[in-house]
PDB file of C-alpha atoms in Angstrom:
ATOM      1  CA  MET A   1     -17.730 -17.141  14.860  1.00 53.00           C
ATOM      2  CA  LEU A   2     -19.936 -14.264  14.095  1.00 50.00           C
ATOM      3  CA  ARG A   3     -22.157 -14.897  17.216  1.00 52.00           C
ATOM      4  CA  TYR A   4     -19.010 -15.086  19.351  1.00 48.00           C
ATOM      5  CA  GLU A   5     -17.808 -11.701  17.966  1.00 52.00           C
ATOM      6  CA  ILE A   6     -20.983 -10.020  18.568  1.00 49.00           C
ATOM      7  CA  VAL A   7     -21.476 -11.485  22.162  1.00 49.00           C
ATOM      8  CA  SER A   8     -17.944 -10.734  23.005  1.00 49.00           C
ATOM      9  CA  ARG A   9     -18.628  -7.175  22.922  1.00 52.00           C
ATOM     10  CA  ASP A  10     -20.529  -7.691  25.894  1.00 51.00           C
ATOM     11  CA  TYR A  11     -19.682  -9.456  29.080  1.00 50.00           C
ATOM     12  CA  LYS A  12     -21.799 -12.609  28.271  1.00 52.00           C
ATOM     13  CA  LEU A  13     -20.452 -15.434  26.473  1.00 52.00           C
ATOM     14  CA  THR A  14     -23.370 -17.913  26.727  1.00 56.00           C
ATOM     15  CA  GLY A  15     -23.130 -20.399  23.832  1.00 69.00           C
ATOM     16  CA  ALA A  16     -20.575 -18.136  21.718  1.00 76.00           C
ATOM     17  CA  GLU A  17     -17.514 -19.710  23.207  1.00 81.00           C
ATOM     18  CA  GLU A  18     -18.825 -23.085  22.422  1.00 84.00           C
ATOM     19  CA  ASP A  19     -19.464 -21.881  18.853  1.00 87.00           C
ATOM     20  CA  ILE A  20     -15.926 -20.710  18.502  1.00 89.00           C
ATOM     21  CA  GLU A  21     -14.432 -23.811  19.674  1.00 91.00           C
ATOM     22  CA  LYS A  22     -16.887 -25.860  17.455  1.00 92.00           C
ATOM     23  CA  ALA A  23     -15.370 -23.857  14.488  1.00 92.00           C
ATOM     24  CA  ILE A  24     -12.033 -24.837  15.375  1.00 95.00           C
ATOM     25  CA  ARG A  25     -12.836 -28.428  15.789  1.00 95.00           C
ATOM     26  CA  LEU A  26     -14.386 -28.502  12.429  1.00 95.00           C
ATOM     27  CA  ASN A  27     -11.328 -26.510  10.711  1.00 93.00           C
ATOM     28  CA  PRO A  28      -8.185 -27.288  12.754  1.00 94.00           C
ATOM     29  CA  ASP A  29      -6.178 -26.996   9.814  1.00 95.00           C
ATOM     30  CA  ASP A  30      -7.644 -23.599   8.643  1.00 96.00           C
ATOM     31  CA  SER A  31      -5.047 -20.910   9.556  1.00 96.00           C
ATOM     32  CA  LYS A  32      -7.961 -18.041   9.066  1.00 95.00           C
ATOM     33  CA  VAL A  33     -10.370 -19.738  11.602  1.00 95.00           C
ATOM     34  CA  LEU A  34      -7.512 -20.206  14.022  1.00 96.00           C
ATOM     35  CA  THR A  35      -6.447 -16.655  13.490  1.00 96.00           C
ATOM     36  CA  VAL A  36     -10.037 -15.045  13.909  1.00 94.00           C
ATOM     37  CA  ALA A  37     -10.618 -17.253  16.867  1.00 94.00           C
ATOM     38  CA  GLY A  38      -7.459 -16.295  18.391  1.00 96.00           C
ATOM     39  CA  LYS A  39      -8.165 -12.335  17.807  1.00 94.00           C
ATOM     40  CA  LEU A  40     -11.731 -12.920  19.261  1.00 93.00           C
ATOM     41  CA  TYR A  41     -10.044 -14.644  22.522  1.00 94.00           C
ATOM     42  CA  MET A  42      -7.604 -11.843  22.554  1.00 95.00           C
ATOM     43  CA  GLU A  43     -10.123  -9.116  22.412  1.00 92.00           C
ATOM     44  CA  ARG A  44     -12.207 -10.603  25.199  1.00 90.00           C
ATOM     45  CA  ALA A  45      -9.074 -10.681  27.319  1.00 93.00           C
ATOM     46  CA  LYS A  46      -8.635  -6.933  26.582  1.00 92.00           C
ATOM     47  CA  ARG A  47     -11.962  -6.519  28.277  1.00 89.00           C
ATOM     48  CA  SER A  48     -11.304  -8.553  31.291  1.00 87.00           C
ATOM     49  CA  VAL A  49      -9.823  -5.912  33.525  1.00 83.00           C
ATOM     50  CA  GLY A  50      -9.411  -5.702  37.431  1.00 84.00           C
ATOM     51  CA  LEU A  51      -8.208  -8.409  39.816  1.00 84.00           C
ATOM     52  CA  SER A  52     -11.184 -10.299  39.915  1.00 86.00           C
ATOM     53  CA  ASN A  53     -10.977 -11.047  36.327  1.00 90.00           C
ATOM     54  CA  LYS A  54      -7.330 -11.666  36.407  1.00 92.00           C
ATOM     55  CA  GLU A  55      -7.714 -15.529  36.234  1.00 93.00           C
ATOM     56  CA  ARG A  56     -10.274 -15.470  33.383  1.00 92.00           C
ATOM     57  CA  ARG A  57      -8.063 -13.005  31.397  1.00 94.00           C
ATOM     58  CA  ASP A  58      -5.085 -15.420  31.716  1.00 95.00           C
ATOM     59  CA  GLU A  59      -6.992 -17.922  30.515  1.00 95.00           C
ATOM     60  CA  LEU A  60      -8.136 -15.927  27.414  1.00 95.00           C
ATOM     61  CA  LEU A  61      -4.586 -14.890  26.805  1.00 97.00           C
ATOM     62  CA  ASP A  62      -3.288 -18.562  26.797  1.00 97.00           C
ATOM     63  CA  ARG A  63      -5.865 -19.783  24.567  1.00 97.00           C
ATOM     64  CA  SER A  64      -5.196 -16.909  22.166  1.00 97.00           C
ATOM     65  CA  LEU A  65      -1.528 -17.370  22.224  1.00 97.00           C
ATOM     66  CA  LYS A  66      -2.216 -20.956  21.433  1.00 97.00           C
ATOM     67  CA  LEU A  67      -4.420 -20.295  18.519  1.00 97.00           C
ATOM     68  CA  PHE A  68      -2.127 -17.724  16.992  1.00 97.00           C
ATOM     69  CA  GLN A  69       0.904 -20.161  17.250  1.00 97.00           C
ATOM     70  CA  GLN A  70      -1.262 -22.976  15.522  1.00 97.00           C
ATOM     71  CA  ALA A  71      -2.207 -20.484  12.855  1.00 97.00           C
ATOM     72  CA  LYS A  72       1.359 -19.436  12.201  1.00 96.00           C
ATOM     73  CA  SER A  73       2.475 -22.927  11.834  1.00 96.00           C
ATOM     74  CA  LYS A  74      -0.308 -23.669   9.316  1.00 96.00           C
ATOM     75  CA  ASN A  75       0.518 -20.274   7.503  1.00 95.00           C
ATOM     76  CA  SER A  76       3.931 -18.980   8.405  1.00 95.00           C
ATOM     77  CA  LYS A  77       3.743 -15.822   5.826  1.00 95.00           C
ATOM     78  CA  GLU A  78       0.607 -14.340   7.360  1.00 95.00           C
ATOM     79  CA  ALA A  79       1.598 -11.093   9.127  1.00 96.00           C
ATOM     80  CA  TYR A  80      -1.468 -10.813  11.239  1.00 96.00           C
ATOM     81  CA  ASN A  81      -0.655 -13.874  13.383  1.00 96.00           C
ATOM     82  CA  TYR A  82       2.771 -12.212  14.350  1.00 97.00           C
ATOM     83  CA  LEU A  83       1.182  -8.999  15.120  1.00 97.00           C
ATOM     84  CA  TYR A  84      -1.315 -10.479  17.429  1.00 97.00           C
ATOM     85  CA  LEU A  85       1.423 -12.759  18.876  1.00 97.00           C
ATOM     86  CA  GLY A  86       3.254  -9.606  19.667  1.00 98.00           C
ATOM     87  CA  GLU A  87       0.330  -7.976  21.250  1.00 97.00           C
ATOM     88  CA  ILE A  88      -0.210 -10.812  23.425  1.00 97.00           C
ATOM     89  CA  TYR A  89       3.249 -10.850  24.699  1.00 97.00           C
ATOM     90  CA  GLU A  90       2.824  -7.058  25.424  1.00 96.00           C
ATOM     91  CA  MET A  91      -0.092  -7.702  27.417  1.00 95.00           C
ATOM     92  CA  ARG A  92       1.626 -10.090  29.238  1.00 95.00           C
ATOM     93  CA  GLY A  93       4.207  -7.554  30.021  1.00 95.00           C
ATOM     94  CA  MET A  94       6.906  -9.282  27.642  1.00 97.00           C
ATOM     95  CA  PRO A  95       7.630  -6.304  25.322  1.00 97.00           C
ATOM     96  CA  GLU A  96      11.126  -7.667  24.311  1.00 97.00           C
ATOM     97  CA  SER A  97       9.603 -11.036  23.119  1.00 98.00           C
ATOM     98  CA  ALA A  98       6.734  -8.945  21.218  1.00 98.00           C
ATOM     99  CA  VAL A  99       9.624  -6.935  19.273  1.00 98.00           C
ATOM    100  CA  SER A 100      11.382 -10.125  18.577  1.00 98.00           C
ATOM    101  CA  VAL A 101       8.306 -11.750  17.040  1.00 97.00           C
ATOM    102  CA  TRP A 102       7.601  -8.723  15.059  1.00 98.00           C
ATOM    103  CA  ARG A 103      11.238  -8.498  13.853  1.00 97.00           C
ATOM    104  CA  ASP A 104      11.039 -12.266  12.559  1.00 96.00           C
ATOM    105  CA  ALA A 105       7.868 -11.394  10.820  1.00 97.00           C
ATOM    106  CA  LYS A 106       9.470  -8.569   8.883  1.00 95.00           C
ATOM    107  CA  ARG A 107      12.140 -11.183   7.604  1.00 95.00           C
ATOM    108  CA  ILE A 108       9.309 -14.178   6.787  1.00 96.00           C
ATOM    109  CA  CYS A 109       6.299 -11.732   5.644  1.00 94.00           C
ATOM    110  CA  LYS A 110       5.596  -9.899   2.426  1.00 90.00           C
ATOM    111  CA  ASP A 111       2.844  -7.936   3.499  1.00 89.00           C
ATOM    112  CA  ARG A 112       1.787  -5.684   6.489  1.00 91.00           C
ATOM    113  CA  LEU A 113       5.496  -4.614   6.866  1.00 92.00           C
ATOM    114  CA  SER A 114       4.841  -1.007   7.836  1.00 92.00           C
ATOM    115  CA  LEU A 115       2.422  -2.024  10.313  1.00 94.00           C
ATOM    116  CA  LEU A 116       5.071  -4.630  11.848  1.00 96.00           C
ATOM    117  CA  GLU A 117       7.547  -1.475  11.740  1.00 95.00           C
ATOM    118  CA  PHE A 118       4.790   0.650  13.564  1.00 96.00           C
ATOM    119  CA  ARG A 119       4.537  -1.880  16.318  1.00 97.00           C
ATOM    120  CA  ILE A 120       8.330  -2.147  16.740  1.00 97.00           C
ATOM    121  CA  VAL A 121       8.821   1.544  16.992  1.00 97.00           C
ATOM    122  CA  ASN A 122       5.995   2.124  19.154  1.00 97.00           C
ATOM    123  CA  SER A 123       7.213  -0.586  21.782  1.00 97.00           C
ATOM    124  CA  LEU A 124      10.711   0.622  21.726  1.00 97.00           C
ATOM    125  CA  ILE A 125       9.771   4.164  22.516  1.00 97.00           C
ATOM    126  CA  THR A 126       7.344   2.847  25.182  1.00 96.00           C
ATOM    127  CA  GLN A 127      10.337   0.828  26.552  1.00 96.00           C
ATOM    128  CA  GLN A 128      12.670   3.911  26.277  1.00 96.00           C
ATOM    129  CA  GLN A 129      14.928   2.485  23.927  1.00 97.00           C
ATOM    130  CA  LEU A 130      15.273   5.556  21.876  1.00 96.00           C
ATOM    131  CA  PRO A 131      18.445   4.721  19.789  1.00 96.00           C
ATOM    132  CA  GLU A 132      16.819   1.326  18.626  1.00 96.00           C
ATOM    133  CA  ALA A 133      13.507   3.142  18.227  1.00 96.00           C
ATOM    134  CA  PHE A 134      15.104   5.692  15.686  1.00 96.00           C
ATOM    135  CA  GLU A 135      16.565   2.825  13.792  1.00 96.00           C
ATOM    136  CA  ALA A 136      13.473   1.125  13.748  1.00 96.00           C
ATOM    137  CA  LEU A 137      11.705   4.647  12.568  1.00 95.00           C
ATOM    138  CA  GLN A 138      14.137   4.831   9.690  1.00 95.00           C
ATOM    139  CA  SER A 139      13.446   1.499   8.555  1.00 94.00           C
ATOM    140  CA  MET A 140       9.743   2.126   8.797  1.00 93.00           C
ATOM    141  CA  ASP A 141      10.394   5.222   6.571  1.00 93.00           C
ATOM    142  CA  ASN A 142      12.094   2.903   3.957  1.00 92.00           C
ATOM    143  CA  THR A 143       9.554   0.512   4.177  1.00 91.00           C
ATOM    144  CA  ILE A 144       6.685   2.965   3.760  1.00 91.00           C
ATOM    145  CA  THR A 145       8.658   4.539   0.775  1.00 91.00           C
ATOM    146  CA  LEU A 146       9.317   1.176  -0.951  1.00 87.00           C
ATOM    147  CA  GLU A 147       5.326  -0.074  -0.283  1.00 85.00           C
ATOM    148  CA  SER A 148       3.959   3.346  -1.867  1.00 86.00           C
ATOM    149  CA  SER A 149       5.935   2.725  -4.777  1.00 85.00           C
ATOM    150  CA  LEU A 150       4.300  -0.695  -5.571  1.00 73.00           C
TER     151      LEU A 150
END
């Protein structure tokens, strides 16, 4: 996976994509492997810009989405899977789905709550849903206060 991460910073994948798929085949039940693989595909999709790369970007996002869903099914309490799922929904132009995933994660996960709250606030502000964003900001403030007292 390290080779994939390093190579994915460039635009050449050579054998790195095969490495990541091999890691997934060897560890299909390891949620961390699935999460790392999903993130690497997502990061690669972020770099695939322009109309000529749209099909490849969609393939990368599809693969990433599937990996995060699998990782979430293996470890439903890992906040990063929800964070990344929401990010993919935002990249796909589905901010309401992103916010929904992040709100679900707040109920399920015990860590990274302030990060989830931040993503919700940011998305709501971007969507011009200011009253909801204000409520989410207040919730984020409470979460930060609670987390800092632990």
